[in-house]
Amino acid sequence: MRFLLDAEQRDFARSLDGLLCSCDTPAAIRSWAAGDHGPGRTAWARLGEAGVFALAVPEKYDGLGPLPLELVLAFEALGRHALPGPLVETVAAAALLERLGDDRIASEGLPGIASGSSVVSLCLTALGPYALDADAADTVFVVNGDTLRVAAGPGPVQPSADPGRRLSRPLDGTVLARGPAVAAAVGHAADVAALATAAQALGVGRTLLARTVEYVTQRTQFGVAIGSFQAVKHRLADTLLALEFAEPLVHGAALALAAGDEGAGRDIAAAKVTAGEAVYGAARTALQLHGAVGYTDELDLSLWIRKARPLRDAWGTPADCRARVMAV
């Protein structure tokens, strides 16, 4: 598939980068990890004003979409800047509510998501018992089999490898819907979540690579920059190739989802596993080439490094994605 972004899409991505650059996301992540959601919620509101969440919501419910490709571009930017919060879960919840076929439920939930005024988390118990950042969410949806509930509360927060990802077991709550419609909508929501996570991983990997290249051109050993060493060049080249290979798969999967292709799920799984492995490789490269400083919490880049493995495994582990790609 040959694909180029148009001028409007490139401008949209640049505008998001500019917006997020002004948000001081490392400070927002550290506040988020400490339970202070204020800086993250402020950035979230600005994203809502920019129309990021509206990309996942149909026009009928005050949205702009669904526009999977533009959503992917947005999540690449969110990954580059490592903004905390249940970003993926909110757009996945939007996809779930839209596919339920219940206008009352959609009308109650989707406009708030589109505007950015509602932060939502989503837990699919088939993938695990935890909801991401449920303590910061206004609403937590839980799907168990063919039953959709609104959780009564977030439950105790669990530790996570990524300080910007706070996990908890949501408490049982009110049944919102049940039946085949829920089961059908869940599959679509999981695909949207996997695609957004792949895009986010791609963005994280880009920042890891860019910061590492900058570092190795400044760090010297034996009187020369370590970036001039052949082994370092090869490691960085391998990281770049992995990210470059993943990007068209992520964009192609977004196009397949937008077109309603029957094989869109497999395309998304291929994009997810490829982007996940690419960001994990980028994190290992960044950690190795930064040396001992890469292990320190004080280094802002550690916030990106610690996102890599959770993103690789969230919304579809590599093994699960490969199995889906290979399924007949």
mmCIF file of C-alpha atoms in Angstrom:
data_model
loop_
_atom_site.group_PDB
_atom_site.id
_atom_site.type_symbol
_atom_site.label_atom_id
_atom_site.label_comp_id
_atom_site.label_asym_id
_atom_site.label_seq_id
_atom_site.Cartn_x
_atom_site.Cartn_y
_atom_site.Cartn_z
ATOM 1 C CA MET A 1 0.000 0.000 0.000
ATOM 2 C CA ARG A 2 1.368 3.411 -1.003
ATOM 3 C CA PHE A 3 0.254 6.143 1.335
ATOM 4 C CA LEU A 4 1.160 9.790 1.930
ATOM 5 C CA LEU A 5 -0.370 12.143 4.446
ATOM 6 C CA ASP A 6 -2.044 15.193 2.983
ATOM 7 C CA ALA A 7 -1.234 18.761 4.012
ATOM 8 C CA GLU A 8 -4.169 19.017 6.413
ATOM 9 C CA GLN A 9 -3.160 15.835 8.229
ATOM 10 C CA ARG A 10 0.462 16.993 8.526
ATOM 11 C CA ASP A 11 -0.672 20.358 9.857
ATOM 12 C CA PHE A 12 -2.885 18.607 12.410
ATOM 13 C CA ALA A 13 0.040 16.510 13.667
ATOM 14 C CA ARG A 14 2.286 19.585 13.906
ATOM 15 C CA SER A 15 -0.359 21.543 15.810
ATOM 16 C CA LEU A 16 -0.680 18.737 18.374
ATOM 17 C CA ASP A 17 3.093 18.636 18.813
ATOM 18 C CA GLY A 18 3.060 22.361 19.475
ATOM 19 C CA LEU A 19 0.220 22.044 21.972
ATOM 20 C CA LEU A 20 1.850 19.166 23.843
ATOM 21 C CA CYS A 21 5.269 20.852 23.927
ATOM 22 C CA SER A 22 3.726 23.544 26.114
ATOM 23 C CA CYS A 23 2.271 21.034 28.596
ATOM 24 C CA ASP A 24 5.516 19.975 30.374
ATOM 25 C CA THR A 25 4.535 16.320 30.203
ATOM 26 C CA PRO A 26 7.422 15.000 32.378
ATOM 27 C CA ALA A 27 6.110 17.106 35.268
ATOM 28 C CA ALA A 28 2.551 15.991 34.480
ATOM 29 C CA ILE A 29 3.618 12.325 34.581
ATOM 30 C CA ARG A 30 5.351 12.728 37.925
ATOM 31 C CA SER A 31 2.313 14.496 39.381
ATOM 32 C CA TRP A 32 0.041 11.789 37.956
ATOM 33 C CA ALA A 33 2.162 9.068 39.552
ATOM 34 C CA ALA A 34 1.777 10.824 42.898
ATOM 35 C CA GLY A 35 -2.005 10.921 42.537
ATOM 36 C CA ASP A 36 -2.216 14.579 41.471
ATOM 37 C CA HIS A 37 -4.202 14.550 38.240
ATOM 38 C CA GLY A 38 -4.445 18.323 37.863
ATOM 39 C CA PRO A 39 -1.703 18.952 35.260
ATOM 40 C CA GLY A 40 -2.753 15.890 33.257
ATOM 41 C CA ARG A 41 -6.422 16.907 33.305
ATOM 42 C CA THR A 42 -5.471 20.415 32.155
ATOM 43 C CA ALA A 43 -3.638 18.969 29.159
ATOM 44 C CA TRP A 44 -6.585 16.605 28.564
ATOM 45 C CA ALA A 45 -8.980 19.563 28.377
ATOM 46 C CA ARG A 46 -6.746 21.267 25.830
ATOM 47 C CA LEU A 47 -6.726 18.102 23.718
ATOM 48 C CA GLY A 48 -10.508 18.055 23.895
ATOM 49 C CA GLU A 49 -10.633 21.639 22.633
ATOM 50 C CA ALA A 50 -8.319 20.629 19.784
ATOM 51 C CA GLY A 51 -10.781 17.889 18.772
ATOM 52 C CA VAL A 52 -8.605 14.870 19.525
ATOM 53 C CA PHE A 53 -11.277 12.796 21.269
ATOM 54 C CA ALA A 54 -13.961 13.947 18.830
ATOM 55 C CA LEU A 55 -12.083 11.965 16.159
ATOM 56 C CA ALA A 56 -13.444 8.771 17.753
ATOM 57 C CA VAL A 57 -17.040 10.014 18.052
ATOM 58 C CA PRO A 58 -19.616 10.220 15.217
ATOM 59 C CA GLU A 59 -20.922 13.623 14.174
ATOM 60 C CA LYS A 60 -24.373 12.630 15.437
ATOM 61 C CA TYR A 61 -22.994 12.787 18.990
ATOM 62 C CA ASP A 62 -21.008 16.032 18.613
ATOM 63 C CA GLY A 63 -17.919 14.349 17.228
ATOM 64 C CA LEU A 64 -15.875 14.585 14.042
ATOM 65 C CA GLY A 65 -15.521 10.928 13.158
ATOM 66 C CA PRO A 66 -14.922 8.193 13.399
ATOM 67 C CA LEU A 67 -11.637 9.018 11.622
ATOM 68 C CA PRO A 68 -9.158 6.203 12.365
ATOM 69 C CA LEU A 69 -6.208 7.654 10.447
ATOM 70 C CA GLU A 70 -6.435 11.071 12.095
ATOM 71 C CA LEU A 71 -6.843 9.295 15.442
ATOM 72 C CA VAL A 72 -3.621 7.384 14.760
ATOM 73 C CA LEU A 73 -1.780 10.637 14.006
ATOM 74 C CA ALA A 74 -3.063 12.086 17.268
ATOM 75 C CA PHE A 75 -1.927 9.078 19.283
ATOM 76 C CA GLU A 76 1.493 9.129 17.671
ATOM 77 C CA ALA A 77 1.819 12.701 18.969
ATOM 78 C CA LEU A 78 0.538 11.654 22.405
ATOM 79 C CA GLY A 79 3.179 8.924 22.467
ATOM 80 C CA ARG A 80 5.946 11.306 21.423
ATOM 81 C CA HIS A 81 5.082 13.490 24.410
ATOM 82 C CA ALA A 82 4.128 10.630 26.791
ATOM 83 C CA LEU A 83 0.977 12.291 28.121
ATOM 84 C CA PRO A 84 -0.470 10.255 31.030
ATOM 85 C CA GLY A 85 -4.069 9.157 31.405
ATOM 86 C CA PRO A 86 -6.521 6.590 29.977
ATOM 87 C CA LEU A 87 -6.273 8.049 26.484
ATOM 88 C CA VAL A 88 -6.620 4.747 24.649
ATOM 89 C CA GLU A 89 -9.362 3.562 26.975
ATOM 90 C CA THR A 90 -11.424 6.705 26.404
ATOM 91 C CA VAL A 91 -11.467 6.349 22.611
ATOM 92 C CA ALA A 92 -12.082 2.605 22.957
ATOM 93 C CA ALA A 93 -15.061 3.345 25.213
ATOM 94 C CA ALA A 94 -16.342 5.753 22.556
ATOM 95 C CA ALA A 95 -16.136 2.974 19.970
ATOM 96 C CA LEU A 96 -17.946 0.611 22.327
ATOM 97 C CA LEU A 97 -20.811 2.996 23.086
ATOM 98 C CA GLU A 98 -21.237 3.890 19.421
ATOM 99 C CA ARG A 99 -21.486 0.217 18.361
ATOM 100 C CA LEU A 100 -23.977 -0.816 21.047
ATOM 101 C CA GLY A 101 -26.888 0.408 18.932
ATOM 102 C CA ASP A 102 -28.533 2.087 21.928
ATOM 103 C CA ASP A 103 -29.093 5.769 21.161
ATOM 104 C CA ARG A 104 -29.872 6.644 24.782
ATOM 105 C CA ILE A 105 -26.599 5.227 26.086
ATOM 106 C CA ALA A 106 -24.638 6.804 23.243
ATOM 107 C CA SER A 107 -26.283 10.203 23.745
ATOM 108 C CA GLU A 108 -25.450 10.161 27.442
ATOM 109 C CA GLY A 109 -21.805 9.149 27.078
ATOM 110 C CA LEU A 110 -20.389 10.247 23.741
ATOM 111 C CA PRO A 111 -20.747 14.068 23.764
ATOM 112 C CA GLY A 112 -18.693 14.312 26.961
ATOM 113 C CA ILE A 113 -15.965 12.156 25.454
ATOM 114 C CA ALA A 114 -15.951 14.225 22.249
ATOM 115 C CA SER A 115 -15.534 17.502 24.113
ATOM 116 C CA GLY A 116 -12.812 16.195 26.420
ATOM 117 C CA SER A 117 -14.901 16.989 29.492
ATOM 118 C CA SER A 118 -15.266 13.289 30.360
ATOM 119 C CA VAL A 119 -12.281 11.063 31.167
ATOM 120 C CA VAL A 120 -13.234 7.407 30.762
ATOM 121 C CA SER A 121 -11.522 4.119 31.495
ATOM 122 C CA LEU A 122 -12.494 0.725 30.104
ATOM 123 C CA CYS A 123 -11.805 -2.735 31.474
ATOM 124 C CA LEU A 124 -12.422 -5.841 29.376
ATOM 125 C CA THR A 125 -12.153 -8.686 31.858
ATOM 126 C CA ALA A 126 -11.330 -11.115 29.047
ATOM 127 C CA LEU A 127 -8.007 -9.268 28.697
ATOM 128 C CA GLY A 128 -7.377 -8.757 32.401
ATOM 129 C CA PRO A 129 -8.983 -7.572 35.637
ATOM 130 C CA TYR A 130 -7.448 -4.085 35.743
ATOM 131 C CA ALA A 131 -8.666 -0.710 34.535
ATOM 132 C CA LEU A 132 -6.126 1.952 33.642
ATOM 133 C CA ASP A 133 -6.209 5.172 35.685
ATOM 134 C CA ALA A 134 -9.658 4.412 37.053
ATOM 135 C CA ASP A 135 -8.917 6.710 39.997
ATOM 136 C CA ALA A 136 -8.653 9.646 37.573
ATOM 137 C CA ALA A 137 -11.644 8.716 35.411
ATOM 138 C CA ASP A 138 -15.106 10.211 35.606
ATOM 139 C CA THR A 139 -16.595 6.906 34.428
ATOM 140 C CA VAL A 140 -15.221 3.365 34.370
ATOM 141 C CA PHE A 141 -16.891 0.847 32.070
ATOM 142 C CA VAL A 142 -16.401 -2.856 32.749
ATOM 143 C CA VAL A 143 -17.296 -5.569 30.259
ATOM 144 C CA ASN A 144 -17.579 -9.135 31.523
ATOM 145 C CA GLY A 145 -18.737 -11.505 28.790
ATOM 146 C CA ASP A 146 -21.827 -9.942 27.264
ATOM 147 C CA THR A 147 -22.525 -7.594 30.185
ATOM 148 C CA LEU A 148 -21.540 -3.934 30.305
ATOM 149 C CA ARG A 149 -21.413 -2.240 33.722
ATOM 150 C CA VAL A 150 -20.575 1.192 35.043
ATOM 151 C CA ALA A 151 -18.181 0.533 37.931
ATOM 152 C CA ALA A 152 -19.144 1.745 41.390
ATOM 153 C CA GLY A 153 -15.575 2.906 42.064
ATOM 154 C CA PRO A 154 -11.953 2.507 40.992
ATOM 155 C CA GLY A 155 -10.774 0.120 43.687
ATOM 156 C CA PRO A 156 -7.261 0.152 45.232
ATOM 157 C CA VAL A 157 -4.473 1.392 42.959
ATOM 158 C CA GLN A 158 -1.828 -1.204 41.976
ATOM 159 C CA PRO A 159 1.829 -0.498 41.163
ATOM 160 C CA SER A 160 2.854 -0.373 37.518
ATOM 161 C CA ALA A 161 6.150 -0.422 35.648
ATOM 162 C CA ASP A 162 5.136 2.892 34.106
ATOM 163 C CA PRO A 163 4.500 5.676 36.645
ATOM 164 C CA GLY A 164 2.097 7.276 34.190
ATOM 165 C CA ARG A 165 -0.106 4.156 34.165
ATOM 166 C CA ARG A 166 -2.000 3.515 37.425
ATOM 167 C CA LEU A 167 -3.900 0.213 37.547
ATOM 168 C CA SER A 168 -6.811 -0.811 39.761
ATOM 169 C CA ARG A 169 -9.532 -3.437 39.969
ATOM 170 C CA PRO A 170 -12.826 -1.579 39.425
ATOM 171 C CA LEU A 171 -15.643 -2.280 41.851
ATOM 172 C CA ASP A 172 -18.887 -3.888 40.679
ATOM 173 C CA GLY A 173 -21.549 -1.412 39.689
ATOM 174 C CA THR A 174 -24.695 -0.860 37.674
ATOM 175 C CA VAL A 175 -25.543 -2.960 34.619
ATOM 176 C CA LEU A 176 -25.823 -0.697 31.593
ATOM 177 C CA ALA A 177 -26.442 -3.257 28.852
ATOM 178 C CA ARG A 178 -26.158 -6.957 28.183
ATOM 179 C CA GLY A 179 -26.574 -9.371 25.312
ATOM 180 C CA PRO A 180 -25.139 -10.037 21.841
ATOM 181 C CA ALA A 181 -24.872 -6.326 21.038
ATOM 182 C CA VAL A 182 -22.363 -5.878 23.865
ATOM 183 C CA ALA A 183 -20.284 -8.843 22.723
ATOM 184 C CA ALA A 184 -20.211 -7.522 19.152
ATOM 185 C CA ALA A 185 -19.308 -3.975 20.211
ATOM 186 C CA VAL A 186 -16.460 -5.196 22.427
ATOM 187 C CA GLY A 187 -14.570 -6.657 19.470
ATOM 188 C CA HIS A 188 -14.652 -3.334 17.653
ATOM 189 C CA ALA A 189 -13.624 -1.427 20.780
ATOM 190 C CA ALA A 190 -10.673 -3.761 21.330
ATOM 191 C CA ASP A 191 -9.538 -3.198 17.732
ATOM 192 C CA VAL A 192 -9.680 0.578 18.179
ATOM 193 C CA ALA A 193 -7.748 0.267 21.443
ATOM 194 C CA ALA A 194 -5.069 -1.930 19.853
ATOM 195 C CA LEU A 195 -4.673 0.474 16.935
ATOM 196 C CA ALA A 196 -4.402 3.525 19.196
ATOM 197 C CA THR A 197 -1.898 1.704 21.413
ATOM 198 C CA ALA A 198 0.206 0.798 18.366
ATOM 199 C CA ALA A 199 0.242 4.457 17.322
ATOM 200 C CA GLN A 200 1.132 5.556 20.843
ATOM 201 C CA ALA A 201 3.979 3.013 20.920
ATOM 202 C CA LEU A 202 5.256 4.329 17.600
ATOM 203 C CA GLY A 203 5.349 7.870 19.004
ATOM 204 C CA VAL A 204 7.168 6.755 22.163
ATOM 205 C CA GLY A 205 9.720 4.939 20.014
ATOM 206 C CA ARG A 206 10.332 8.045 17.901
ATOM 207 C CA THR A 207 11.133 10.114 20.978
ATOM 208 C CA LEU A 208 13.382 7.425 22.424
ATOM 209 C CA LEU A 209 15.350 7.291 19.192
ATOM 210 C CA ALA A 210 15.587 11.071 18.759
ATOM 211 C CA ARG A 211 16.751 11.648 22.335
ATOM 212 C CA THR A 212 19.280 8.827 22.102
ATOM 213 C CA VAL A 213 20.730 10.152 18.846
ATOM 214 C CA GLU A 214 21.073 13.564 20.490
ATOM 215 C CA TYR A 215 22.810 12.024 23.493
ATOM 216 C CA VAL A 216 25.372 9.950 21.569
ATOM 217 C CA THR A 217 26.417 12.981 19.520
ATOM 218 C CA GLN A 218 27.262 14.820 22.771
ATOM 219 C CA ARG A 219 28.652 12.032 24.982
ATOM 220 C CA THR A 220 32.372 11.505 24.361
ATOM 221 C CA GLN A 221 34.726 8.631 25.025
ATOM 222 C CA PHE A 222 38.394 8.428 24.063
ATOM 223 C CA GLY A 223 38.072 12.005 22.873
ATOM 224 C CA VAL A 224 35.305 11.391 20.310
ATOM 225 C CA ALA A 225 31.507 11.274 20.338
ATOM 226 C CA ILE A 226 30.266 7.746 21.018
ATOM 227 C CA GLY A 227 27.860 8.196 18.124
ATOM 228 C CA SER A 228 30.817 7.802 15.793
ATOM 229 C CA PHE A 229 31.387 4.193 16.920
ATOM 230 C CA GLN A 230 30.269 1.637 14.373
ATOM 231 C CA ALA A 231 28.474 -0.537 16.930
ATOM 232 C CA VAL A 232 26.441 2.451 18.124
ATOM 233 C CA LYS A 233 25.543 3.417 14.567
ATOM 234 C CA HIS A 234 24.353 -0.118 13.825
ATOM 235 C CA ARG A 235 22.200 -0.219 16.959
ATOM 236 C CA LEU A 236 20.553 3.084 16.107
ATOM 237 C CA ALA A 237 20.057 2.060 12.472
ATOM 238 C CA ASP A 238 18.295 -1.137 13.537
ATOM 239 C CA THR A 239 16.012 0.888 15.813
ATOM 240 C CA LEU A 240 15.180 3.337 13.031
ATOM 241 C CA LEU A 241 14.425 0.533 10.571
ATOM 242 C CA ALA A 242 12.068 -1.144 13.045
ATOM 243 C CA LEU A 243 10.124 2.095 13.568
ATOM 244 C CA GLU A 244 10.065 2.904 9.861
ATOM 245 C CA PHE A 245 8.723 -0.575 9.107
ATOM 246 C CA ALA A 246 6.003 -0.253 11.750
ATOM 247 C CA GLU A 247 4.673 3.137 10.639
ATOM 248 C CA PRO A 248 3.088 2.083 7.311
ATOM 249 C CA LEU A 249 1.551 -0.964 8.997
ATOM 250 C CA VAL A 250 -0.095 1.282 11.601
ATOM 251 C CA HIS A 251 -1.339 3.727 8.961
ATOM 252 C CA GLY A 252 -2.480 0.908 6.705
ATOM 253 C CA ALA A 253 -4.433 -0.700 9.544
ATOM 254 C CA ALA A 254 -6.160 2.640 10.178
ATOM 255 C CA LEU A 255 -7.175 2.825 6.527
ATOM 256 C CA ALA A 256 -8.492 -0.735 6.636
ATOM 257 C CA LEU A 257 -10.548 0.048 9.737
ATOM 258 C CA ALA A 258 -11.928 3.212 8.123
ATOM 259 C CA ALA A 259 -12.928 1.254 5.031
ATOM 260 C CA GLY A 260 -14.583 -1.495 7.067
ATOM 261 C CA ASP A 261 -12.354 -4.163 5.511
ATOM 262 C CA GLU A 262 -13.063 -7.694 6.644
ATOM 263 C CA GLY A 263 -9.368 -8.240 7.392
ATOM 264 C CA ALA A 264 -8.940 -5.028 9.393
ATOM 265 C CA GLY A 265 -8.574 -6.962 12.644
ATOM 266 C CA ARG A 266 -5.594 -8.908 11.331
ATOM 267 C CA ASP A 267 -4.056 -5.710 9.959
ATOM 268 C CA ILE A 268 -4.430 -4.086 13.370
ATOM 269 C CA ALA A 269 -2.866 -7.110 15.089
ATOM 270 C CA ALA A 270 0.098 -6.984 12.682
ATOM 271 C CA ALA A 271 0.522 -3.263 13.314
ATOM 272 C CA LYS A 272 0.266 -3.722 17.067
ATOM 273 C CA VAL A 273 2.881 -6.447 17.345
ATOM 274 C CA THR A 274 5.268 -4.658 14.992
ATOM 275 C CA ALA A 275 4.979 -1.287 16.710
ATOM 276 C CA GLY A 276 5.166 -2.945 20.128
ATOM 277 C CA GLU A 277 8.372 -4.783 19.336
ATOM 278 C CA ALA A 278 9.814 -1.633 17.731
ATOM 279 C CA VAL A 279 9.209 0.526 20.811
ATOM 280 C CA TYR A 280 10.555 -2.194 23.099
ATOM 281 C CA GLY A 281 13.712 -2.355 20.986
ATOM 282 C CA ALA A 282 13.979 1.440 21.032
ATOM 283 C CA ALA A 283 13.763 1.429 24.832
ATOM 284 C CA ARG A 284 16.501 -1.202 25.133
ATOM 285 C CA THR A 285 18.698 0.796 22.766
ATOM 286 C CA ALA A 286 18.087 4.021 24.686
ATOM 287 C CA LEU A 287 18.854 2.332 27.994
ATOM 288 C CA GLN A 288 22.058 0.734 26.739
ATOM 289 C CA LEU A 289 23.452 3.798 24.974
ATOM 290 C CA HIS A 290 22.656 6.155 27.831
ATOM 291 C CA GLY A 291 24.606 3.872 30.154
ATOM 292 C CA ALA A 292 24.081 4.082 33.915
ATOM 293 C CA VAL A 293 22.247 7.405 33.642
ATOM 294 C CA GLY A 294 19.473 5.604 31.776
ATOM 295 C CA TYR A 295 18.479 3.807 34.976
ATOM 296 C CA THR A 296 17.846 6.969 36.988
ATOM 297 C CA ASP A 297 14.362 8.285 37.689
ATOM 298 C CA GLU A 298 15.701 11.827 37.452
ATOM 299 C CA LEU A 299 16.322 11.431 33.727
ATOM 300 C CA ASP A 300 13.161 12.524 31.903
ATOM 301 C CA LEU A 301 13.792 9.949 29.190
ATOM 302 C CA SER A 302 13.246 7.201 31.772
ATOM 303 C CA LEU A 303 9.553 8.119 31.652
ATOM 304 C CA TRP A 304 9.486 7.115 27.983
ATOM 305 C CA ILE A 305 11.685 4.043 28.550
ATOM 306 C CA ARG A 306 9.290 2.719 31.188
ATOM 307 C CA LYS A 307 6.329 3.017 28.830
ATOM 308 C CA ALA A 308 7.717 0.641 26.243
ATOM 309 C CA ARG A 309 6.962 -2.752 27.756
ATOM 310 C CA PRO A 310 3.470 -1.878 29.054
ATOM 311 C CA LEU A 311 2.530 -0.535 25.611
ATOM 312 C CA ARG A 312 3.943 -3.631 23.926
ATOM 313 C CA ASP A 313 1.676 -5.857 26.021
ATOM 314 C CA ALA A 314 -1.444 -3.681 26.448
ATOM 315 C CA TRP A 315 -4.536 -4.484 24.333
ATOM 316 C CA GLY A 316 -2.929 -7.533 22.773
ATOM 317 C CA THR A 317 0.347 -9.201 23.745
ATOM 318 C CA PRO A 318 2.823 -10.032 20.970
ATOM 319 C CA ALA A 319 1.839 -13.709 21.188
ATOM 320 C CA ASP A 320 -1.875 -12.912 20.935
ATOM 321 C CA CYS A 321 -1.349 -10.568 17.990
ATOM 322 C CA ARG A 322 0.806 -13.071 16.121
ATOM 323 C CA ALA A 323 -1.805 -15.781 16.668
ATOM 324 C CA ARG A 324 -4.503 -13.507 15.247
ATOM 325 C CA VAL A 325 -2.380 -12.657 12.210
ATOM 326 C CA MET A 326 -1.762 -16.338 11.508
ATOM 327 C CA ALA A 327 -5.357 -17.453 12.085
ATOM 328 C CA VAL A 328 -7.158 -18.653 8.968
#
